[in-house]
GROMACS .gro file of N, CA and C in nm:
model
  516
    1GLY      N    1  -2.783   0.010  -7.432
    1GLY     CA    2  -2.640   0.048  -7.365
    1GLY      C    3  -2.616   0.170  -7.367
    2LEU      N    4  -2.469   0.208  -7.344
    2LEU     CA    5  -2.440   0.361  -7.294
    2LEU      C    6  -2.462   0.434  -7.402
    3GLY      N    7  -2.458   0.404  -7.535
    3GLY     CA    8  -2.479   0.481  -7.658
    3GLY      C    9  -2.646   0.535  -7.645
    4ILE      N   10  -2.723   0.465  -7.630
    4ILE     CA   11  -2.882   0.535  -7.628
    4ILE      C   12  -2.918   0.626  -7.507
    5THR      N   13  -2.861   0.598  -7.384
    5THR     CA   14  -2.844   0.655  -7.252
    5THR      C   15  -2.798   0.762  -7.287
    6GLU      N   16  -2.685   0.773  -7.349
    6GLU     CA   17  -2.621   0.913  -7.385
    6GLU      C   18  -2.704   0.999  -7.460
    7ALA      N   19  -2.751   0.945  -7.578
    7ALA     CA   20  -2.818   0.988  -7.678
    7ALA      C   21  -2.946   1.065  -7.598
    8VAL      N   22  -3.025   0.987  -7.517
    8VAL     CA   23  -3.124   1.050  -7.478
    8VAL      C   24  -3.126   1.163  -7.356
    9ARG      N   25  -2.968   1.178  -7.301
    9ARG     CA   26  -2.947   1.260  -7.221
    9ARG      C   27  -2.910   1.405  -7.304
   10MET      N   28  -2.842   1.369  -7.433
   10MET     CA   29  -2.799   1.465  -7.508
   10MET      C   30  -2.929   1.527  -7.581
   11ALA      N   31  -3.018   1.448  -7.607
   11ALA     CA   32  -3.147   1.512  -7.670
   11ALA      C   33  -3.230   1.619  -7.540
   12ALA      N   34  -3.239   1.569  -7.452
   12ALA     CA   35  -3.306   1.641  -7.346
   12ALA      C   36  -3.215   1.756  -7.298
   13LYS      N   37  -3.099   1.788  -7.359
   13LYS     CA   38  -3.037   1.905  -7.322
   13LYS      C   39  -2.963   1.976  -7.450
   14PRO      N   40  -3.035   2.043  -7.516
   14PRO     CA   41  -3.004   2.117  -7.640
   14PRO      C   42  -2.858   2.172  -7.655
   15GLN      N   43  -2.843   2.247  -7.517
   15GLN     CA   44  -2.741   2.281  -7.536
   15GLN      C   45  -2.592   2.231  -7.554
   16LYS      N   46  -2.607   2.108  -7.521
   16LYS     CA   47  -2.493   2.000  -7.511
   16LYS      C   48  -2.497   1.919  -7.628
   17LEU      N   49  -2.604   1.920  -7.702
   17LEU     CA   50  -2.644   1.832  -7.816
   17LEU      C   51  -2.525   1.816  -7.944
   18LEU      N   52  -2.484   1.942  -7.996
   18LEU     CA   53  -2.372   1.937  -8.083
   18LEU      C   54  -2.249   1.890  -8.028
   19ARG      N   55  -2.205   1.964  -7.907
   19ARG     CA   56  -2.068   1.928  -7.861
   19ARG      C   57  -2.066   1.773  -7.832
   20CYS      N   58  -2.166   1.712  -7.757
   20CYS     CA   59  -2.162   1.573  -7.751
   20CYS      C   60  -2.161   1.479  -7.860
   21THR      N   61  -2.263   1.498  -7.961
   21THR     CA   62  -2.264   1.433  -8.067
   21THR      C   63  -2.134   1.450  -8.163
   22GLY      N   64  -2.073   1.560  -8.129
   22GLY     CA   65  -1.956   1.565  -8.215
   22GLY      C   66  -1.845   1.500  -8.170
   23PHE      N   67  -1.839   1.483  -8.043
   23PHE     CA   68  -1.720   1.406  -7.964
   23PHE      C   69  -1.734   1.274  -8.035
   24VAL      N   70  -1.867   1.215  -8.024
   24VAL     CA   71  -1.901   1.066  -8.066
   24VAL      C   72  -1.863   1.056  -8.213
   25ALA      N   73  -1.873   1.167  -8.301
   25ALA     CA   74  -1.863   1.146  -8.426
   25ALA      C   75  -1.718   1.176  -8.448
   26LEU      N   76  -1.622   1.233  -8.369
   26LEU     CA   77  -1.474   1.250  -8.362
   26LEU      C   78  -1.432   1.103  -8.350
   27PHE      N   79  -1.469   1.039  -8.219
   27PHE     CA   80  -1.411   0.909  -8.189
   27PHE      C   81  -1.437   0.813  -8.277
   28SER      N   82  -1.592   0.826  -8.355
   28SER     CA   83  -1.599   0.716  -8.416
   28SER      C   84  -1.531   0.702  -8.553
   29VAL      N   85  -1.525   0.829  -8.635
   29VAL     CA   86  -1.442   0.849  -8.742
   29VAL      C   87  -1.300   0.821  -8.685
   30SER      N   88  -1.225   0.869  -8.627
   30SER     CA   89  -1.083   0.848  -8.601
   30SER      C   90  -1.054   0.736  -8.537
   31VAL      N   91  -1.126   0.651  -8.480
   31VAL     CA   92  -1.086   0.511  -8.416
   31VAL      C   93  -1.121   0.386  -8.565
   32THR      N   94  -1.210   0.424  -8.639
   32THR     CA   95  -1.238   0.351  -8.758
   32THR      C   96  -1.119   0.359  -8.837
   33LEU      N   97  -1.091   0.489  -8.873
   33LEU     CA   98  -0.997   0.501  -8.985
   33LEU      C   99  -0.834   0.456  -8.947
   34ILE      N  100  -0.816   0.470  -8.798
   34ILE     CA  101  -0.684   0.438  -8.743
   34ILE      C  102  -0.691   0.279  -8.774
   35CYS      N  103  -0.785   0.212  -8.711
   35CYS     CA  104  -0.793   0.070  -8.706
   35CYS      C  105  -0.792   0.029  -8.853
   36ARG      N  106  -0.857   0.058  -8.944
   36ARG     CA  107  -0.862   0.052  -9.078
   36ARG      C  108  -0.705   0.036  -9.118
   37ALA      N  109  -0.676   0.135  -9.119
   37ALA     CA  110  -0.511   0.152  -9.171
   37ALA      C  111  -0.423   0.075  -9.105
   38LEU      N  112  -0.435   0.034  -8.998
   38LEU     CA  113  -0.335  -0.044  -8.929
   38LEU      C  114  -0.385  -0.201  -8.952
   39ASP      N  115  -0.503  -0.238  -8.994
   39ASP     CA  116  -0.534  -0.340  -9.061
   39ASP      C  117  -0.491  -0.377  -9.191
   40MET      N  118  -0.423  -0.274  -9.267
   40MET     CA  119  -0.369  -0.300  -9.389
   40MET      C  120  -0.233  -0.326  -9.370
   41LEU      N  121  -0.158  -0.320  -9.250
   41LEU     CA  122  -0.031  -0.389  -9.240
   41LEU      C  123  -0.031  -0.549  -9.246
   42PRO      N  124   0.032  -0.631  -9.314
   42PRO     CA  125   0.020  -0.770  -9.317
   42PRO      C  126   0.039  -0.823  -9.178
   43VAL      N  127   0.129  -0.778  -9.080
   43VAL     CA  128   0.133  -0.831  -8.951
   43VAL      C  129   0.029  -0.826  -8.870
   44VAL      N  130  -0.073  -0.757  -8.899
   44VAL     CA  131  -0.194  -0.715  -8.840
   44VAL      C  132  -0.306  -0.777  -8.919
   45LYS      N  133  -0.295  -0.783  -9.048
   45LYS     CA  134  -0.450  -0.822  -9.144
   45LYS      C  135  -0.422  -0.985  -9.102
   46ASN      N  136  -0.315  -1.034  -9.092
   46ASN     CA  137  -0.337  -1.206  -9.092
   46ASN      C  138  -0.386  -1.239  -8.935
   47ARG      N  139  -0.411  -1.152  -8.849
   47ARG     CA  140  -0.429  -1.232  -8.703
   47ARG      C  141  -0.592  -1.236  -8.698
   48GLY      N  142  -0.623  -1.299  -8.614
   48GLY     CA  143  -0.772  -1.368  -8.563
   48GLY      C  144  -0.869  -1.199  -8.480
   49MET      N  145  -0.979  -1.269  -8.483
   49MET     CA  146  -1.061  -1.170  -8.398
   49MET      C  147  -1.032  -1.122  -8.267
   50LEU      N  148  -0.977  -1.210  -8.204
   50LEU     CA  149  -0.926  -1.182  -8.067
   50LEU      C  150  -0.826  -1.053  -8.058
   51PHE      N  151  -0.734  -1.075  -8.161
   51PHE     CA  152  -0.643  -0.981  -8.150
   51PHE      C  153  -0.695  -0.848  -8.205
   52HIS      N  154  -0.781  -0.841  -8.316
   52HIS     CA  155  -0.846  -0.731  -8.345
   52HIS      C  156  -0.915  -0.661  -8.255
   53ALA      N  157  -0.997  -0.750  -8.185
   53ALA     CA  158  -1.067  -0.671  -8.046
   53ALA      C  159  -0.993  -0.611  -7.969
   54VAL      N  160  -0.862  -0.648  -7.935
   54VAL     CA  161  -0.796  -0.590  -7.863
   54VAL      C  162  -0.717  -0.456  -7.899
   55LEU      N  163  -0.679  -0.488  -8.051
   55LEU     CA  164  -0.642  -0.370  -8.124
   55LEU      C  165  -0.735  -0.269  -8.130
   56PHE      N  166  -0.894  -0.305  -8.151
   56PHE     CA  167  -0.956  -0.140  -8.151
   56PHE      C  168  -0.978  -0.110  -8.030
   57ALA      N  169  -1.000  -0.201  -7.898
   57ALA     CA  170  -0.991  -0.120  -7.773
   57ALA      C  171  -0.858  -0.058  -7.730
   58GLY      N  172  -0.755  -0.060  -7.787
   58GLY     CA  173  -0.618  -0.025  -7.785
   58GLY      C  174  -0.610   0.120  -7.841
   59VAL      N  175  -0.645   0.107  -7.971
   59VAL     CA  176  -0.676   0.231  -8.042
   59VAL      C  177  -0.755   0.329  -7.997
   60LEU      N  178  -0.871   0.290  -7.938
   60LEU     CA  179  -0.987   0.374  -7.860
   60LEU      C  180  -0.910   0.425  -7.743
   61ALA      N  181  -0.849   0.346  -7.667
   61ALA     CA  182  -0.762   0.410  -7.565
   61ALA      C  183  -0.672   0.529  -7.568
   62VAL      N  184  -0.598   0.485  -7.663
   62VAL     CA  185  -0.488   0.595  -7.733
   62VAL      C  186  -0.560   0.734  -7.758
   63VAL      N  187  -0.655   0.710  -7.867
   63VAL     CA  188  -0.724   0.823  -7.897
   63VAL      C  189  -0.793   0.903  -7.789
   64TYR      N  190  -0.859   0.837  -7.697
   64TYR     CA  191  -0.903   0.920  -7.579
   64TYR      C  192  -0.802   0.974  -7.497
   65LEU      N  193  -0.694   0.912  -7.457
   65LEU     CA  194  -0.594   0.984  -7.391
   65LEU      C  195  -0.533   1.098  -7.447
   66ALA      N  196  -0.521   1.075  -7.579
   66ALA     CA  197  -0.496   1.188  -7.680
   66ALA      C  198  -0.583   1.318  -7.650
   67SER      N  199  -0.723   1.299  -7.671
   67SER     CA  200  -0.812   1.390  -7.659
   67SER      C  201  -0.814   1.473  -7.524
   68ILE      N  202  -0.796   1.367  -7.415
   68ILE     CA  203  -0.787   1.422  -7.294
   68ILE      C  204  -0.663   1.506  -7.252
   69ALA      N  205  -0.581   1.473  -7.331
   69ALA     CA  206  -0.449   1.570  -7.310
   69ALA      C  207  -0.471   1.701  -7.392
   70VAL      N  208  -0.523   1.687  -7.522
   70VAL     CA  209  -0.573   1.823  -7.582
   70VAL      C  210  -0.652   1.883  -7.484
   71ALA      N  211  -0.771   1.834  -7.427
   71ALA     CA  212  -0.861   1.901  -7.349
   71ALA      C  213  -0.779   1.974  -7.220
   72ALA      N  214  -0.668   1.894  -7.180
   72ALA     CA  215  -0.590   1.938  -7.079
   72ALA      C  216  -0.499   2.074  -7.099
   73VAL      N  217  -0.463   2.062  -7.223
   73VAL     CA  218  -0.393   2.173  -7.298
   73VAL      C  219  -0.460   2.297  -7.327
   74LEU      N  220  -0.586   2.268  -7.356
   74LEU     CA  221  -0.684   2.388  -7.403
   74LEU      C  222  -0.741   2.435  -7.249
   75LYS      N  223  -0.707   2.397  -7.138
   75LYS     CA  224  -0.779   2.418  -7.003
   75LYS      C  225  -0.919   2.404  -7.035
   76CYS      N  226  -0.973   2.281  -7.082
   76CYS     CA  227  -1.115   2.230  -7.075
   76CYS      C  228  -1.161   2.239  -6.926
   77THR      N  229  -1.297   2.267  -6.893
   77THR     CA  230  -1.337   2.200  -6.760
   77THR      C  231  -1.342   2.070  -6.737
   78ALA      N  232  -1.371   2.035  -6.603
   78ALA     CA  233  -1.366   1.901  -6.562
   78ALA      C  234  -1.502   1.828  -6.626
   79LEU      N  235  -1.612   1.901  -6.641
   79LEU     CA  236  -1.726   1.866  -6.699
   79LEU      C  237  -1.686   1.806  -6.864
   80THR      N  238  -1.627   1.906  -6.949
   80THR     CA  239  -1.600   1.873  -7.046
   80THR      C  240  -1.521   1.723  -7.079
   81LYS      N  241  -1.428   1.716  -6.985
   81LYS     CA  242  -1.345   1.601  -6.998
   81LYS      C  243  -1.421   1.495  -6.965
   82ARG      N  244  -1.521   1.486  -6.877
   82ARG     CA  245  -1.625   1.383  -6.822
   82ARG      C  246  -1.697   1.336  -6.949
   83ARG      N  247  -1.733   1.442  -7.034
   83ARG     CA  248  -1.823   1.424  -7.163
   83ARG      C  249  -1.737   1.367  -7.253
   84ILE      N  250  -1.628   1.370  -7.279
   84ILE     CA  251  -1.519   1.300  -7.359
   84ILE      C  252  -1.503   1.167  -7.327
   85SER      N  253  -1.523   1.157  -7.200
   85SER     CA  254  -1.500   0.993  -7.135
   85SER      C  255  -1.620   0.922  -7.170
   86VAL      N  256  -1.717   0.996  -7.157
   86VAL     CA  257  -1.851   0.933  -7.194
   86VAL      C  258  -1.875   0.903  -7.335
   87CYS      N  259  -1.835   1.008  -7.411
   87CYS     CA  260  -1.862   0.973  -7.578
   87CYS      C  261  -1.767   0.878  -7.603
   88ALA      N  262  -1.657   0.880  -7.551
   88ALA     CA  263  -1.552   0.763  -7.607
   88ALA      C  264  -1.583   0.608  -7.602
   89LEU      N  265  -1.694   0.605  -7.478
   89LEU     CA  266  -1.727   0.459  -7.425
   89LEU      C  267  -1.871   0.421  -7.518
   90ASN      N  268  -1.912   0.515  -7.603
   90ASN     CA  269  -2.024   0.503  -7.691
   90ASN      C  270  -2.014   0.395  -7.760
   91SER      N  271  -2.118   0.308  -7.785
   91SER     CA  272  -2.125   0.168  -7.844
   91SER      C  273  -2.104   0.197  -7.982
   92LEU      N  274  -2.145   0.307  -8.041
   92LEU     CA  275  -2.107   0.329  -8.199
   92LEU      C  276  -1.949   0.315  -8.215
   93VAL      N  277  -1.882   0.376  -8.145
   93VAL     CA  278  -1.729   0.407  -8.168
   93VAL      C  279  -1.660   0.250  -8.171
   94LEU      N  280  -1.685   0.162  -8.105
   94LEU     CA  281  -1.645   0.036  -8.090
   94LEU      C  282  -1.711  -0.051  -8.220
   95SER      N  283  -1.825  -0.028  -8.233
   95SER     CA  284  -1.880  -0.118  -8.354
   95SER      C  285  -1.828  -0.092  -8.473
   96LEU      N  286  -1.806   0.021  -8.524
   96LEU     CA  287  -1.756   0.053  -8.638
   96LEU      C  288  -1.619  -0.003  -8.694
   97PRO      N  289  -1.530  -0.006  -8.631
   97PRO     CA  290  -1.385  -0.083  -8.669
   97PRO      C  291  -1.441  -0.205  -8.692
   98TYR      N  292  -1.509  -0.284  -8.590
   98TYR     CA  293  -1.577  -0.427  -8.584
   98TYR      C  294  -1.622  -0.449  -8.732
   99ILE      N  295  -1.715  -0.365  -8.761
   99ILE     CA  296  -1.789  -0.373  -8.891
   99ILE      C  297  -1.713  -0.372  -9.036
  100SER      N  298  -1.628  -0.251  -8.998
  100SER     CA  299  -1.531  -0.258  -9.114
  100SER      C  300  -1.441  -0.356  -9.125
  101TYR      N  301  -1.382  -0.456  -9.001
  101TYR     CA  302  -1.306  -0.547  -9.029
  101TYR      C  303  -1.364  -0.658  -9.088
  102LYS      N  304  -1.502  -0.699  -9.042
  102LYS     CA  305  -1.579  -0.809  -9.077
  102LYS      C  306  -1.622  -0.809  -9.215
  103SER      N  307  -1.641  -0.667  -9.280
  103SER     CA  308  -1.689  -0.670  -9.422
  103SER      C  309  -1.554  -0.672  -9.516
  104ALA      N  310  -1.445  -0.640  -9.454
  104ALA     CA  311  -1.328  -0.622  -9.534
  104ALA      C  312  -1.308  -0.514  -9.627
  105PHE      N  313  -1.367  -0.416  -9.563
  105PHE     CA  314  -1.388  -0.285  -9.629
  105PHE      C  315  -1.230  -0.205  -9.650
  106THR      N  316  -1.255  -0.134  -9.770
  106THR     CA  317  -1.117  -0.098  -9.825
  106THR      C  318  -1.117   0.067  -9.721
  107PHE      N  319  -0.998   0.129  -9.717
  107PHE     CA  320  -0.984   0.241  -9.650
  107PHE      C  321  -1.116   0.343  -9.696
  108ALA      N  322  -1.115   0.367  -9.795
  108ALA     CA  323  -1.245   0.439  -9.860
  108ALA      C  324  -1.363   0.435  -9.814
  109GLU      N  325  -1.417   0.286  -9.834
  109GLU     CA  326  -1.531   0.223  -9.771
  109GLU      C  327  -1.551   0.258  -9.606
  110ALA      N  328  -1.409   0.211  -9.545
  110ALA     CA  329  -1.456   0.257  -9.384
  110ALA      C  330  -1.453   0.371  -9.367
  111ALA      N  331  -1.407   0.474  -9.440
  111ALA     CA  332  -1.428   0.631  -9.427
  111ALA      C  333  -1.576   0.652  -9.430
  112GLY      N  334  -1.612   0.617  -9.550
  112GLY     CA  335  -1.798   0.625  -9.580
  112GLY      C  336  -1.862   0.591  -9.477
  113LEU      N  337  -1.831   0.456  -9.424
  113LEU     CA  338  -1.929   0.409  -9.315
  113LEU      C  339  -1.893   0.483  -9.149
  114ALA      N  340  -1.780   0.543  -9.149
  114ALA     CA  341  -1.768   0.619  -9.041
  114ALA      C  342  -1.837   0.753  -9.040
  115LEU      N  343  -1.818   0.823  -9.157
  115LEU     CA  344  -1.861   0.937  -9.183
  115LEU      C  345  -2.021   0.932  -9.172
  116GLY      N  346  -2.071   0.824  -9.240
  116GLY     CA  347  -2.221   0.800  -9.240
  116GLY      C  348  -2.292   0.782  -9.131
  117ALA      N  349  -2.214   0.675  -9.048
  117ALA     CA  350  -2.263   0.664  -8.908
  117ALA      C  351  -2.267   0.759  -8.814
  118ALA      N  352  -2.154   0.857  -8.818
  118ALA     CA  353  -2.141   0.974  -8.740
  118ALA      C  354  -2.271   1.062  -8.774
  119GLY      N  355  -2.296   1.104  -8.911
  119GLY     CA  356  -2.400   1.150  -8.956
  119GLY      C  357  -2.535   1.111  -8.903
  120SER      N  358  -2.531   0.989  -8.924
  120SER     CA  359  -2.691   0.924  -8.870
  120SER      C  360  -2.701   0.945  -8.732
  121TYR      N  361  -2.588   0.948  -8.647
  121TYR     CA  362  -2.609   0.947  -8.498
  121TYR      C  363  -2.644   1.084  -8.475
  122LEU      N  364  -2.587   1.187  -8.541
  122LEU     CA  365  -2.617   1.315  -8.521
  122LEU      C  366  -2.777   1.338  -8.569
  123LEU      N  367  -2.787   1.274  -8.673
  123LEU     CA  368  -2.944   1.299  -8.708
  123LEU      C  369  -3.038   1.218  -8.624
  124ALA      N  370  -2.995   1.097  -8.570
  124ALA     CA  371  -3.093   1.037  -8.473
  124ALA      C  372  -3.100   1.127  -8.356
  125VAL      N  373  -3.008   1.182  -8.277
  125VAL     CA  374  -3.006   1.252  -8.165
  125VAL      C  375  -3.073   1.359  -8.198
  126PHE      N  376  -3.064   1.443  -8.285
  126PHE     CA  377  -3.138   1.553  -8.338
  126PHE      C  378  -3.293   1.562  -8.332
  127LEU      N  379  -3.308   1.438  -8.411
  127LEU     CA  380  -3.481   1.390  -8.410
  127LEU      C  381  -3.537   1.326  -8.266
  128LEU      N  382  -3.444   1.283  -8.198
  128LEU     CA  383  -3.485   1.246  -8.065
  128LEU      C  384  -3.517   1.374  -7.997
  129ASN      N  385  -3.455   1.499  -7.982
  129ASN     CA  386  -3.439   1.607  -7.923
  129ASN      C  387  -3.573   1.666  -7.985
  130MET      N  388  -3.612   1.695  -8.117
  130MET     CA  389  -3.725   1.723  -8.167
  130MET      C  390  -3.851   1.638  -8.100
  131GLY      N  391  -3.839   1.536  -8.080
  131GLY     CA  392  -3.955   1.427  -8.034
  131GLY      C  393  -3.984   1.474  -7.903
  132LEU      N  394  -3.859   1.475  -7.815
  132LEU     CA  395  -3.892   1.509  -7.669
  132LEU      C  396  -3.961   1.645  -7.644
  133GLU      N  397  -3.902   1.722  -7.731
  133GLU     CA  398  -3.957   1.868  -7.705
  133GLU      C  399  -4.134   1.865  -7.740
  134ARG      N  400  -4.154   1.792  -7.827
  134ARG     CA  401  -4.300   1.804  -7.859
  134ARG      C  402  -4.386   1.710  -7.778
  135LEU      N  403  -4.297   1.589  -7.726
  135LEU     CA  404  -4.381   1.494  -7.599
  135LEU      C  405  -4.399   1.575  -7.478
  136TRP      N  406  -4.307   1.681  -7.435
  136TRP     CA  407  -4.316   1.743  -7.315
  136TRP      C  408  -4.434   1.846  -7.325
  137ARG      N  409  -4.450   1.896  -7.445
  137ARG     CA  410  -4.545   1.992  -7.478
  137ARG      C  411  -4.696   1.941  -7.505
  138ASN      N  412  -4.702   1.811  -7.530
  138ASN     CA  413  -4.829   1.767  -7.549
  138ASN      C  414  -4.919   1.729  -7.414
  139ASP      N  415  -5.024   1.795  -7.428
  139ASP     CA  416  -5.101   1.758  -7.309
  139ASP      C  417  -5.205   1.661  -7.335
  140THR      N  418  -5.211   1.596  -7.442
  140THR     CA  419  -5.321   1.482  -7.481
  140THR      C  420  -5.260   1.335  -7.456
  141ILE      N  421  -5.147   1.334  -7.433
  141ILE     CA  422  -5.064   1.203  -7.378
  141ILE      C  423  -5.145   1.166  -7.221
  142PRO      N  424  -5.202   1.030  -7.248
  142PRO     CA  425  -5.243   0.980  -7.121
  142PRO      C  426  -5.140   0.986  -7.000
  143GLU      N  427  -5.167   1.016  -6.867
  143GLU     CA  428  -5.075   1.017  -6.765
  143GLU      C  429  -4.961   0.887  -6.768
  144VAL      N  430  -5.059   0.785  -6.782
  144VAL     CA  431  -4.970   0.659  -6.781
  144VAL      C  432  -4.871   0.644  -6.872
  145PHE      N  433  -4.866   0.698  -6.961
  145PHE     CA  434  -4.782   0.709  -7.101
  145PHE      C  435  -4.662   0.843  -7.085
  146ARG      N  436  -4.674   0.920  -6.991
  146ARG     CA  437  -4.595   1.026  -6.989
  146ARG      C  438  -4.461   0.989  -6.957
  147GLY      N  439  -4.360   1.095  -6.991
  147GLY     CA  440  -4.253   1.059  -6.951
  147GLY      C  441  -4.171   0.953  -7.006
  148ASN      N  442  -4.109   0.850  -6.958
  148ASN     CA  443  -4.006   0.751  -7.022
  148ASN      C  444  -4.124   0.658  -7.099
  149GLY      N  445  -4.241   0.641  -7.058
  149GLY     CA  446  -4.334   0.555  -7.156
  149GLY      C  447  -4.335   0.588  -7.295
  150ALA      N  448  -4.372   0.747  -7.260
  150ALA     CA  449  -4.403   0.786  -7.420
  150ALA      C  450  -4.261   0.835  -7.483
  151LEU      N  451  -4.145   0.818  -7.411
  151LEU     CA  452  -4.044   0.843  -7.481
  151LEU      C  453  -3.961   0.695  -7.554
  152PHE      N  454  -3.998   0.604  -7.470
  152PHE     CA  455  -3.977   0.458  -7.525
  152PHE      C  456  -4.048   0.431  -7.671
  153MET      N  457  -4.183   0.468  -7.659
  153MET     CA  458  -4.259   0.444  -7.770
  153MET      C  459  -4.212   0.550  -7.899
  154TYR      N  460  -4.178   0.652  -7.864
  154TYR     CA  461  -4.125   0.732  -7.973
  154TYR      C  462  -3.995   0.679  -8.036
  155MET      N  463  -3.902   0.642  -7.946
  155MET     CA  464  -3.782   0.591  -7.987
  155MET      C  465  -3.830   0.439  -8.061
  156ALA      N  466  -3.905   0.359  -8.027
  156ALA     CA  467  -3.945   0.250  -8.076
  156ALA      C  468  -3.976   0.272  -8.242
  157ILE      N  469  -4.074   0.372  -8.247
  157ILE     CA  470  -4.125   0.428  -8.355
  157ILE      C  471  -4.013   0.478  -8.458
  158LEU      N  472  -3.915   0.561  -8.410
  158LEU     CA  473  -3.805   0.623  -8.470
  158LEU      C  474  -3.703   0.506  -8.523
  159SER      N  475  -3.685   0.407  -8.450
  159SER     CA  476  -3.605   0.284  -8.469
  159SER      C  477  -3.639   0.200  -8.597
  160LEU      N  478  -3.815   0.196  -8.604
  160LEU     CA  479  -3.861   0.129  -8.691
  160LEU      C  480  -3.884   0.219  -8.837
  161ALA      N  481  -3.856   0.344  -8.833
  161ALA     CA  482  -3.831   0.404  -8.945
  161ALA      C  483  -3.689   0.416  -8.989
  162PHE      N  484  -3.600   0.438  -8.902
  162PHE     CA  485  -3.452   0.400  -8.974
  162PHE      C  486  -3.434   0.294  -9.012
  163ALA      N  487  -3.504   0.156  -8.966
  163ALA     CA  488  -3.507   0.039  -9.028
  163ALA      C  489  -3.569  -0.003  -9.157
  164GLY      N  490  -3.657   0.061  -9.170
  164GLY     CA  491  -3.710   0.075  -9.296
  164GLY      C  492  -3.650   0.158  -9.403
  165MET      N  493  -3.559   0.232  -9.384
  165MET     CA  494  -3.482   0.342  -9.463
  165MET      C  495  -3.356   0.225  -9.514
  166THR      N  496  -3.354   0.124  -9.438
  166THR     CA  497  -3.213   0.063  -9.477
  166THR      C  498  -3.266  -0.047  -9.588
  167GLY      N  499  -3.385  -0.069  -9.642
  167GLY     CA  500  -3.435  -0.169  -9.716
  167GLY      C  501  -3.404  -0.316  -9.669
  168ALA      N  502  -3.385  -0.345  -9.571
  168ALA     CA  503  -3.364  -0.479  -9.509
  168ALA      C  504  -3.520  -0.511  -9.495
  169ARG      N  505  -3.564  -0.649  -9.478
  169ARG     CA  506  -3.688  -0.714  -9.467
  169ARG      C  507  -3.666  -0.763  -9.324
  170LEU      N  508  -3.803  -0.729  -9.260
  170LEU     CA  509  -3.823  -0.747  -9.100
  170LEU      C  510  -3.860  -0.913  -9.098
  171ALA      N  511  -3.796  -1.005  -9.031
  171ALA     CA  512  -3.813  -1.125  -9.001
  171ALA      C  513  -3.920  -1.135  -8.876
  172LEU      N  514  -4.015  -1.185  -8.893
  172LEU     CA  515  -4.106  -1.229  -8.779
  172LEU      C  516  -4.120  -1.346  -8.746
   0.00000   0.00000   0.00000
């Protein structure tokens, strides 16, 4: 999805790493907490999943437009505004309100989920950055695996490591 594509792009350009992951974290936390607060209202809470999906997308749109307005007031560059747009569409941003809703989290639990996911995303992109630097400097990788091949193998191993930390069993 768009999330992993942008994570790879961010990891390849360390000067953009913190700014872009910061935008993703900001969108993730703010959208999740606003959606959770709205879901506590009885008129919203008793609605179905379709209503909530539209609500989540609407909240994201409002937060995105507010951030673009702030960027315009601060006279940010067009490149920064494009980065904000891409970060708002990261798959993490809309998945967190859904997880919070389906799990019936309290506001505090939703905040923990959002902050933990944002921190995990930052860690994953940072580890991806470190791995990319080492892959590019490694002359012992066979030619056929250089570039995207080595990158995808590294990401698969990293994914397995993260999956192992969850304590979940792998079903084969």
